[in-house]
Structures are given as structure tokens and as C-alpha cells.
Amino acid sequence: GNSVTQMEGPVTLSEEAFLTINCTYTATGYPSLFWYVQYPGEGLQLLLKATKADDKGSNKGFEATYRKETTSFHLEKGSVQVSDSAVYFCASDSNYQLIWGAGTKLIIKP
Amino acid sequence: KAGVTQTPRYLIKTRGQQVTLSCSPISGHRSVSWYQQTPGQGLQFLFEYFSETQRNKGNFPGRFSGRQFSNSRSEMNVSTLELGDSALYLCASSSTLGAYYEQYFGPGTRLTVT
């Protein structure tokens, strides 16, 4: 079946550092891909999405490009802030559900 | 538009009891999905409803059930609670319009089983 694999955390960075969180997927067909973020004590928020190959999703300085050839959707940000500390989930859609990665906890130190 | 609302936000039950959680989707959204989130298992899909019909179901025992009403509000029920059912239960709604399936989540119901 479909699956999503993302890098394990926690990932600890200093403020203004460059961020990459890796995500790869396996799927039949061409799913839409998503990054969700969960801040402490809160529900999930959609961060960005891409619906077809080579699409780039972007929001709040975060970007991810749908790479069909490498089945990847890595999340990047050029300069992280303390307020970006959260858990980030990669997901793909399949048969009326989202298939989730395990989540990556991001810790940004001042 | 108001977001997805879930009630109650917190719940404490004892083993063997049953519980009902409620979810009100974003106005106009006709699809509602439920997920269980635990530290050990992460996010796991429970079921999805569209126009009162269950379209997909995850790999959970029959103790977990759900339904959707004509106004798109949804409930999920867990009978004969077990300690392992302690989790954050998340509801998400979607308009299912367009070429992709974008879900908006509520804040969740934190269920603790003692």
C-alpha cells in the first residue's frame, strides 16, 4: 500500500539556520502531497501542498517541490525562527484518506 | 468562516465505558475524517464520511464506529474502552472540490482512559 517516510527527529537548529526535512512516498498513481504542522497543544494546520509533479508549494517561507523521479517532497526554509518550533508531518492522499509520515519534531534555539 | 470544532476537548473515562465524540465541519464541507494520534503509533486513519456515507475505514476494531448527519456534523463512538484508546482524536473536514483532497483539522479531543 501507499506509505510516507520522513526523517526522524528531533531536529535541533539555531535561529536563522537553513532547514531541510526529508520526505519520500510510495504510491500507485500520482497522489497530492502535503506538509502539515502541529504546534504544541494544538491541532494540525496545513502548511503547504502540491498536486502534481514539479509543483512547488510554499507558505510562510517554507517550500517543497513534488519530485516524481525521486518520489520526494522535502520541506525547506532558508532561515528558521524560534516560532517555527513544532512537529511537521508529511502526507499523501489516497482513497479518501491521508497517509502520514511519523512526524519530525523541530526545535529552534535562539 | 468558522473552523472545525470538536467537543468535548478533554475527556476522562474508565475502562469498559463508552464515549461519543462530536465534530462540526467547516460550513459547506461535506467530507469528515477522523484520525487517532498517539505518541507510539502517530496519526492513524479511522474513517471518512461524505454525505452520510462511509467511504473508507482504517484498520481499527469494530469498537470504533462513526456516523455523519445530514448537516455534515459527525460523531464517533468507542465502546468498551481500553487503556490503549487513550489518544488525541482529530477530526478533519474537506470540501473535496478540485483535483486534490485538502483537509482542515479541528483542535482534537484528548481522551484519557483510566
PDB file of C-alpha atoms in Angstrom:
ATOM      1  CA  GLY A   1       0.000   0.000   0.000  1.00  0.00           C
ATOM      2  CA  ASN A   2       0.887   3.662  -0.057  1.00  0.00           C
ATOM      3  CA  SER A   3       3.289   4.959   2.530  1.00  0.00           C
ATOM      4  CA  VAL A   4       5.148   8.097   3.565  1.00  0.00           C
ATOM      5  CA  THR A   5       8.584   8.140   5.175  1.00  0.00           C
ATOM      6  CA  GLN A   6      10.104  11.209   6.738  1.00  0.00           C
ATOM      7  CA  MET A   7      13.298  11.814   8.616  1.00  0.00           C
ATOM      8  CA  GLU A   8      13.274  11.113  12.295  1.00  0.00           C
ATOM      9  CA  GLY A   9      13.709  13.866  14.788  1.00  0.00           C
ATOM     10  CA  PRO A  10      14.166  15.763  16.786  1.00  0.00           C
ATOM     11  CA  VAL A  11      15.938  18.190  14.533  1.00  0.00           C
ATOM     12  CA  THR A  12      17.648  20.938  16.506  1.00  0.00           C
ATOM     13  CA  LEU A  13      18.817  24.101  14.767  1.00  0.00           C
ATOM     14  CA  SER A  14      19.898  27.562  15.694  1.00  0.00           C
ATOM     15  CA  GLU A  15      17.806  30.546  14.694  1.00  0.00           C
ATOM     16  CA  GLU A  16      18.432  31.685  11.091  1.00  0.00           C
ATOM     17  CA  ALA A  17      19.788  28.275  10.067  1.00  0.00           C
ATOM     18  CA  PHE A  18      18.701  26.506   6.872  1.00  0.00           C
ATOM     19  CA  LEU A  19      16.131  23.764   7.316  1.00  0.00           C
ATOM     20  CA  THR A  20      15.544  20.603   5.339  1.00  0.00           C
ATOM     21  CA  ILE A  21      13.165  17.844   6.428  1.00  0.00           C
ATOM     22  CA  ASN A  22      13.194  14.894   4.070  1.00  0.00           C
ATOM     23  CA  CYS A  23      10.034  13.141   2.936  1.00  0.00           C
ATOM     24  CA  THR A  24       9.605  10.309   0.445  1.00  0.00           C
ATOM     25  CA  TYR A  25       6.487   8.475  -0.599  1.00  0.00           C
ATOM     26  CA  THR A  26       5.373   5.293  -2.287  1.00  0.00           C
ATOM     27  CA  ALA A  27       2.091   5.301  -4.128  1.00  0.00           C
ATOM     28  CA  THR A  28       0.204   3.878  -7.037  1.00  0.00           C
ATOM     29  CA  GLY A  29      -0.597   6.739  -9.331  1.00  0.00           C
ATOM     30  CA  TYR A  30       0.180  10.352  -8.543  1.00  0.00           C
ATOM     31  CA  PRO A  31      -1.076  11.495  -5.169  1.00  0.00           C
ATOM     32  CA  SER A  32      -1.283  15.038  -3.927  1.00  0.00           C
ATOM     33  CA  LEU A  33       1.329  15.796  -1.284  1.00  0.00           C
ATOM     34  CA  PHE A  34       1.057  17.900   1.840  1.00  0.00           C
ATOM     35  CA  TRP A  35       3.037  19.263   4.740  1.00  0.00           C
ATOM     36  CA  TYR A  36       1.138  19.845   7.963  1.00  0.00           C
ATOM     37  CA  VAL A  37       2.443  21.495  11.124  1.00  0.00           C
ATOM     38  CA  GLN A  38       1.374  20.895  14.702  1.00  0.00           C
ATOM     39  CA  TYR A  39       2.318  23.480  17.296  1.00  0.00           C
ATOM     40  CA  PRO A  40       2.403  22.408  20.946  1.00  0.00           C
ATOM     41  CA  GLY A  41      -1.072  21.758  22.301  1.00  0.00           C
ATOM     42  CA  GLU A  42      -2.776  22.489  19.004  1.00  0.00           C
ATOM     43  CA  GLY A  43      -4.324  20.597  16.111  1.00  0.00           C
ATOM     44  CA  LEU A  44      -2.828  20.150  12.672  1.00  0.00           C
ATOM     45  CA  GLN A  45      -2.536  23.026  10.238  1.00  0.00           C
ATOM     46  CA  LEU A  46      -1.951  22.701   6.535  1.00  0.00           C
ATOM     47  CA  LEU A  47       1.379  24.331   5.750  1.00  0.00           C
ATOM     48  CA  LEU A  48       1.643  23.761   2.012  1.00  0.00           C
ATOM     49  CA  LYS A  49       0.614  21.397  -0.744  1.00  0.00           C
ATOM     50  CA  ALA A  50       1.437  20.249  -4.278  1.00  0.00           C
ATOM     51  CA  THR A  51      -0.899  18.413  -6.573  1.00  0.00           C
ATOM     52  CA  LYS A  52       1.295  17.265  -9.472  1.00  0.00           C
ATOM     53  CA  ALA A  53       4.878  16.604 -10.434  1.00  0.00           C
ATOM     54  CA  ASP A  54       7.206  19.640 -10.370  1.00  0.00           C
ATOM     55  CA  ASP A  55       4.665  21.730  -8.462  1.00  0.00           C
ATOM     56  CA  LYS A  56       6.208  23.841  -5.724  1.00  0.00           C
ATOM     57  CA  GLY A  57       4.144  24.515  -2.627  1.00  0.00           C
ATOM     58  CA  SER A  58       5.099  27.477  -0.471  1.00  0.00           C
ATOM     59  CA  ASN A  59       3.848  29.262   2.630  1.00  0.00           C
ATOM     60  CA  LYS A  60       5.373  31.307   5.482  1.00  0.00           C
ATOM     61  CA  GLY A  61       8.840  30.968   3.951  1.00  0.00           C
ATOM     62  CA  PHE A  62       8.601  27.177   3.697  1.00  0.00           C
ATOM     63  CA  GLU A  63       8.847  25.451   0.330  1.00  0.00           C
ATOM     64  CA  ALA A  64       8.566  21.899  -1.001  1.00  0.00           C
ATOM     65  CA  THR A  65       8.761  20.596  -4.570  1.00  0.00           C
ATOM     66  CA  TYR A  66       6.929  17.488  -5.810  1.00  0.00           C
ATOM     67  CA  ARG A  67       9.668  15.330  -7.371  1.00  0.00           C
ATOM     68  CA  LYS A  68       8.181  12.375  -9.216  1.00  0.00           C
ATOM     69  CA  GLU A  69      11.546  10.954 -10.302  1.00  0.00           C
ATOM     70  CA  THR A  70      12.763  10.657  -6.706  1.00  0.00           C
ATOM     71  CA  THR A  71       9.271  10.300  -5.144  1.00  0.00           C
ATOM     72  CA  SER A  72      10.170  13.048  -2.717  1.00  0.00           C
ATOM     73  CA  PHE A  73       8.634  16.167  -1.205  1.00  0.00           C
ATOM     74  CA  HIS A  74      11.318  17.662   1.029  1.00  0.00           C
ATOM     75  CA  LEU A  75      10.450  20.658   3.196  1.00  0.00           C
ATOM     76  CA  GLU A  76      12.883  23.593   3.198  1.00  0.00           C
ATOM     77  CA  LYS A  77      13.190  27.008   4.779  1.00  0.00           C
ATOM     78  CA  GLY A  78      16.044  29.397   4.312  1.00  0.00           C
ATOM     79  CA  SER A  79      16.094  30.961   7.775  1.00  0.00           C
ATOM     80  CA  VAL A  80      14.200  29.397  10.653  1.00  0.00           C
ATOM     81  CA  GLN A  81      12.831  31.235  13.657  1.00  0.00           C
ATOM     82  CA  VAL A  82      12.143  30.129  17.217  1.00  0.00           C
ATOM     83  CA  SER A  83       8.434  30.315  16.388  1.00  0.00           C
ATOM     84  CA  ASP A  84       8.902  27.523  13.811  1.00  0.00           C
ATOM     85  CA  SER A  85       9.424  25.016  16.617  1.00  0.00           C
ATOM     86  CA  ALA A  86       6.741  22.399  16.079  1.00  0.00           C
ATOM     87  CA  VAL A  87       6.140  18.918  14.727  1.00  0.00           C
ATOM     88  CA  TYR A  88       5.991  18.665  10.935  1.00  0.00           C
ATOM     89  CA  PHE A  89       4.095  15.915   9.132  1.00  0.00           C
ATOM     90  CA  CYS A  90       4.374  14.911   5.501  1.00  0.00           C
ATOM     91  CA  ALA A  91       1.293  13.294   3.974  1.00  0.00           C
ATOM     92  CA  SER A  92      -0.105  11.982   0.717  1.00  0.00           C
ATOM     93  CA  ASP A  93      -3.720  11.399  -0.218  1.00  0.00           C
ATOM     94  CA  SER A  94      -5.147   8.040  -1.149  1.00  0.00           C
ATOM     95  CA  ASN A  95      -8.687   6.728  -1.346  1.00  0.00           C
ATOM     96  CA  TYR A  96     -10.327   9.444   0.745  1.00  0.00           C
ATOM     97  CA  GLN A  97      -7.667   9.458   3.452  1.00  0.00           C
ATOM     98  CA  LEU A  98      -4.311  10.999   4.206  1.00  0.00           C
ATOM     99  CA  ILE A  99      -1.319   8.703   4.569  1.00  0.00           C
ATOM    100  CA  TRP A 100       1.003  10.185   7.180  1.00  0.00           C
ATOM    101  CA  GLY A 101       4.663  10.198   7.903  1.00  0.00           C
ATOM    102  CA  ALA A 102       5.722   9.709  11.513  1.00  0.00           C
ATOM    103  CA  GLY A 103       6.346  13.411  12.077  1.00  0.00           C
ATOM    104  CA  THR A 104       9.563  15.322  12.675  1.00  0.00           C
ATOM    105  CA  LYS A 105       9.946  17.444  15.773  1.00  0.00           C
ATOM    106  CA  LEU A 106      11.794  20.666  15.039  1.00  0.00           C
ATOM    107  CA  ILE A 107      13.469  22.596  17.844  1.00  0.00           C
ATOM    108  CA  ILE A 108      14.875  26.036  17.113  1.00  0.00           C
ATOM    109  CA  LYS A 109      17.240  27.546  19.676  1.00  0.00           C
ATOM    110  CA  PRO A 110      17.743  31.314  19.956  1.00  0.00           C
TER     111      PRO A 110
ATOM    112  CA  LYS B   1     -15.710  31.002   8.172  1.00  0.00           C
ATOM    113  CA  ALA B   2     -15.597  29.201  11.469  1.00  0.00           C
ATOM    114  CA  GLY B   3     -13.156  26.352  11.643  1.00  0.00           C
ATOM    115  CA  VAL B   4     -13.700  22.730  12.526  1.00  0.00           C
ATOM    116  CA  THR B   5     -14.977  22.375  16.065  1.00  0.00           C
ATOM    117  CA  GLN B   6     -14.739  19.332  18.261  1.00  0.00           C
ATOM    118  CA  THR B   7     -16.445  18.622  21.547  1.00  0.00           C
ATOM    119  CA  PRO B   8     -15.548  17.896  24.201  1.00  0.00           C
ATOM    120  CA  ARG B   9     -11.928  18.996  24.219  1.00  0.00           C
ATOM    121  CA  TYR B  10     -10.956  16.762  27.108  1.00  0.00           C
ATOM    122  CA  LEU B  11     -12.489  13.585  28.417  1.00  0.00           C
ATOM    123  CA  ILE B  12     -11.604  11.107  31.132  1.00  0.00           C
ATOM    124  CA  LYS B  13     -13.263   7.697  31.094  1.00  0.00           C
ATOM    125  CA  THR B  14     -12.691   4.364  32.784  1.00  0.00           C
ATOM    126  CA  ARG B  15     -12.086   1.038  31.115  1.00  0.00           C
ATOM    127  CA  GLY B  16     -15.216  -0.630  29.824  1.00  0.00           C
ATOM    128  CA  GLN B  17     -17.170   2.585  29.368  1.00  0.00           C
ATOM    129  CA  GLN B  18     -18.162   4.012  26.049  1.00  0.00           C
ATOM    130  CA  VAL B  19     -17.624   7.502  24.672  1.00  0.00           C
ATOM    131  CA  THR B  20     -19.035   9.690  21.916  1.00  0.00           C
ATOM    132  CA  LEU B  21     -17.045  12.486  20.323  1.00  0.00           C
ATOM    133  CA  SER B  22     -18.545  15.171  18.150  1.00  0.00           C
ATOM    134  CA  CYS B  23     -17.248  17.129  15.193  1.00  0.00           C
ATOM    135  CA  SER B  24     -18.748  20.074  13.314  1.00  0.00           C
ATOM    136  CA  PRO B  25     -17.079  20.683   9.947  1.00  0.00           C
ATOM    137  CA  ILE B  26     -16.444  23.959   8.216  1.00  0.00           C
ATOM    138  CA  SER B  27     -19.646  25.289   6.696  1.00  0.00           C
ATOM    139  CA  GLY B  28     -20.115  23.837   3.216  1.00  0.00           C
ATOM    140  CA  HIS B  29     -17.719  20.960   3.745  1.00  0.00           C
ATOM    141  CA  ARG B  30     -19.355  17.602   3.204  1.00  0.00           C
ATOM    142  CA  SER B  31     -16.479  15.267   3.984  1.00  0.00           C
ATOM    143  CA  VAL B  32     -15.422  14.486   7.536  1.00  0.00           C
ATOM    144  CA  SER B  33     -12.497  12.295   8.509  1.00  0.00           C
ATOM    145  CA  TRP B  34     -11.360  11.023  11.892  1.00  0.00           C
ATOM    146  CA  TYR B  35      -7.822  10.249  12.999  1.00  0.00           C
ATOM    147  CA  GLN B  36      -6.273   8.882  16.157  1.00  0.00           C
ATOM    148  CA  GLN B  37      -2.962  10.362  17.273  1.00  0.00           C
ATOM    149  CA  THR B  38      -0.739   8.667  19.831  1.00  0.00           C
ATOM    150  CA  PRO B  39       2.960   9.063  20.631  1.00  0.00           C
ATOM    151  CA  GLY B  40       3.654   5.449  19.730  1.00  0.00           C
ATOM    152  CA  GLN B  41       1.574   4.979  16.578  1.00  0.00           C
ATOM    153  CA  GLY B  42       1.478   8.513  15.247  1.00  0.00           C
ATOM    154  CA  LEU B  43      -1.504   9.523  13.143  1.00  0.00           C
ATOM    155  CA  GLN B  44      -3.810   6.718  12.123  1.00  0.00           C
ATOM    156  CA  PHE B  45      -6.870   6.995   9.931  1.00  0.00           C
ATOM    157  CA  LEU B  46     -10.154   5.849  11.465  1.00  0.00           C
ATOM    158  CA  PHE B  47     -12.836   6.581   8.859  1.00  0.00           C
ATOM    159  CA  GLU B  48     -14.155   9.094   6.375  1.00  0.00           C
ATOM    160  CA  TYR B  49     -17.728  10.141   5.668  1.00  0.00           C
ATOM    161  CA  PHE B  50     -19.228  12.014   2.781  1.00  0.00           C
ATOM    162  CA  SER B  51     -22.921  12.859   2.587  1.00  0.00           C
ATOM    163  CA  GLU B  52     -23.700  10.441   5.422  1.00  0.00           C
ATOM    164  CA  THR B  53     -21.890   7.538   3.724  1.00  0.00           C
ATOM    165  CA  GLN B  54     -18.710   5.953   4.980  1.00  0.00           C
ATOM    166  CA  ARG B  55     -16.321   5.851   2.031  1.00  0.00           C
ATOM    167  CA  ASN B  56     -13.268   4.426   3.727  1.00  0.00           C
ATOM    168  CA  LYS B  57     -12.333   2.838   7.032  1.00  0.00           C
ATOM    169  CA  GLY B  58      -8.994   2.306   8.684  1.00  0.00           C
ATOM    170  CA  ASN B  59      -7.719  -0.764  10.434  1.00  0.00           C
ATOM    171  CA  PHE B  60      -9.424  -0.395  13.793  1.00  0.00           C
ATOM    172  CA  PRO B  61     -11.588  -2.873  15.699  1.00  0.00           C
ATOM    173  CA  GLY B  62     -15.360  -2.738  15.480  1.00  0.00           C
ATOM    174  CA  ARG B  63     -15.489  -0.952  18.847  1.00  0.00           C
ATOM    175  CA  PHE B  64     -14.757   2.188  16.855  1.00  0.00           C
ATOM    176  CA  SER B  65     -17.701   3.451  14.868  1.00  0.00           C
ATOM    177  CA  GLY B  66     -18.894   6.683  13.402  1.00  0.00           C
ATOM    178  CA  ARG B  67     -21.701   8.369  11.601  1.00  0.00           C
ATOM    179  CA  GLN B  68     -22.485  11.553   9.779  1.00  0.00           C
ATOM    180  CA  PHE B  69     -25.695  13.524   9.884  1.00  0.00           C
ATOM    181  CA  SER B  70     -27.473  15.342   7.097  1.00  0.00           C
ATOM    182  CA  ASN B  71     -25.946  18.655   8.219  1.00  0.00           C
ATOM    183  CA  SER B  72     -22.472  17.062   7.812  1.00  0.00           C
ATOM    184  CA  ARG B  73     -21.794  17.000  11.540  1.00  0.00           C
ATOM    185  CA  SER B  74     -20.168  13.761  12.586  1.00  0.00           C
ATOM    186  CA  GLU B  75     -19.813  11.658  15.683  1.00  0.00           C
ATOM    187  CA  MET B  76     -17.513   8.829  16.534  1.00  0.00           C
ATOM    188  CA  ASN B  77     -18.167   6.281  19.223  1.00  0.00           C
ATOM    189  CA  VAL B  78     -15.806   3.991  21.049  1.00  0.00           C
ATOM    190  CA  SER B  79     -17.384   1.205  23.059  1.00  0.00           C
ATOM    191  CA  THR B  80     -15.804  -0.907  25.782  1.00  0.00           C
ATOM    192  CA  LEU B  81     -12.897   1.456  26.243  1.00  0.00           C
ATOM    193  CA  GLU B  82      -9.400   0.079  26.731  1.00  0.00           C
ATOM    194  CA  LEU B  83      -6.351   1.805  28.192  1.00  0.00           C
ATOM    195  CA  GLY B  84      -4.801   1.820  24.726  1.00  0.00           C
ATOM    196  CA  ASP B  85      -7.604   4.004  23.427  1.00  0.00           C
ATOM    197  CA  SER B  86      -6.113   6.969  25.260  1.00  0.00           C
ATOM    198  CA  ALA B  87      -5.220   9.359  22.489  1.00  0.00           C
ATOM    199  CA  LEU B  88      -5.893  12.650  20.763  1.00  0.00           C
ATOM    200  CA  TYR B  89      -8.787  12.184  18.347  1.00  0.00           C
ATOM    201  CA  LEU B  90      -8.699  14.580  15.441  1.00  0.00           C
ATOM    202  CA  CYS B  91     -11.488  15.433  13.088  1.00  0.00           C
ATOM    203  CA  ALA B  92     -10.894  16.992   9.685  1.00  0.00           C
ATOM    204  CA  SER B  93     -13.245  18.359   7.077  1.00  0.00           C
ATOM    205  CA  SER B  94     -12.824  18.829   3.373  1.00  0.00           C
ATOM    206  CA  SER B  95     -14.804  20.300   0.546  1.00  0.00           C
ATOM    207  CA  THR B  96     -13.481  17.621  -1.851  1.00  0.00           C
ATOM    208  CA  LEU B  97     -13.709  20.147  -4.649  1.00  0.00           C
ATOM    209  CA  GLY B  98     -10.899  20.420  -7.121  1.00  0.00           C
ATOM    210  CA  ALA B  99      -8.251  17.937  -8.046  1.00  0.00           C
ATOM    211  CA  TYR B 100      -6.861  17.406  -4.577  1.00  0.00           C
ATOM    212  CA  TYR B 101      -8.115  16.481  -1.169  1.00  0.00           C
ATOM    213  CA  GLU B 102      -7.217  19.181   1.341  1.00  0.00           C
ATOM    214  CA  GLN B 103      -8.251  18.658   4.933  1.00  0.00           C
ATOM    215  CA  TYR B 104      -8.767  21.185   7.706  1.00  0.00           C
ATOM    216  CA  PHE B 105      -8.365  19.917  11.235  1.00  0.00           C
ATOM    217  CA  GLY B 106     -10.084  20.678  14.483  1.00  0.00           C
ATOM    218  CA  PRO B 107      -8.175  21.052  17.768  1.00  0.00           C
ATOM    219  CA  GLY B 108      -8.920  17.476  18.774  1.00  0.00           C
ATOM    220  CA  THR B 109     -10.457  15.701  21.729  1.00  0.00           C
ATOM    221  CA  ARG B 110      -7.989  14.401  24.295  1.00  0.00           C
ATOM    222  CA  LEU B 111      -9.350  11.103  25.636  1.00  0.00           C
ATOM    223  CA  THR B 112      -7.794   9.568  28.707  1.00  0.00           C
ATOM    224  CA  VAL B 113      -8.869   6.077  29.740  1.00  0.00           C
ATOM    225  CA  THR B 114      -8.059   5.049  33.313  1.00  0.00           C
TER     226      THR B 114
END
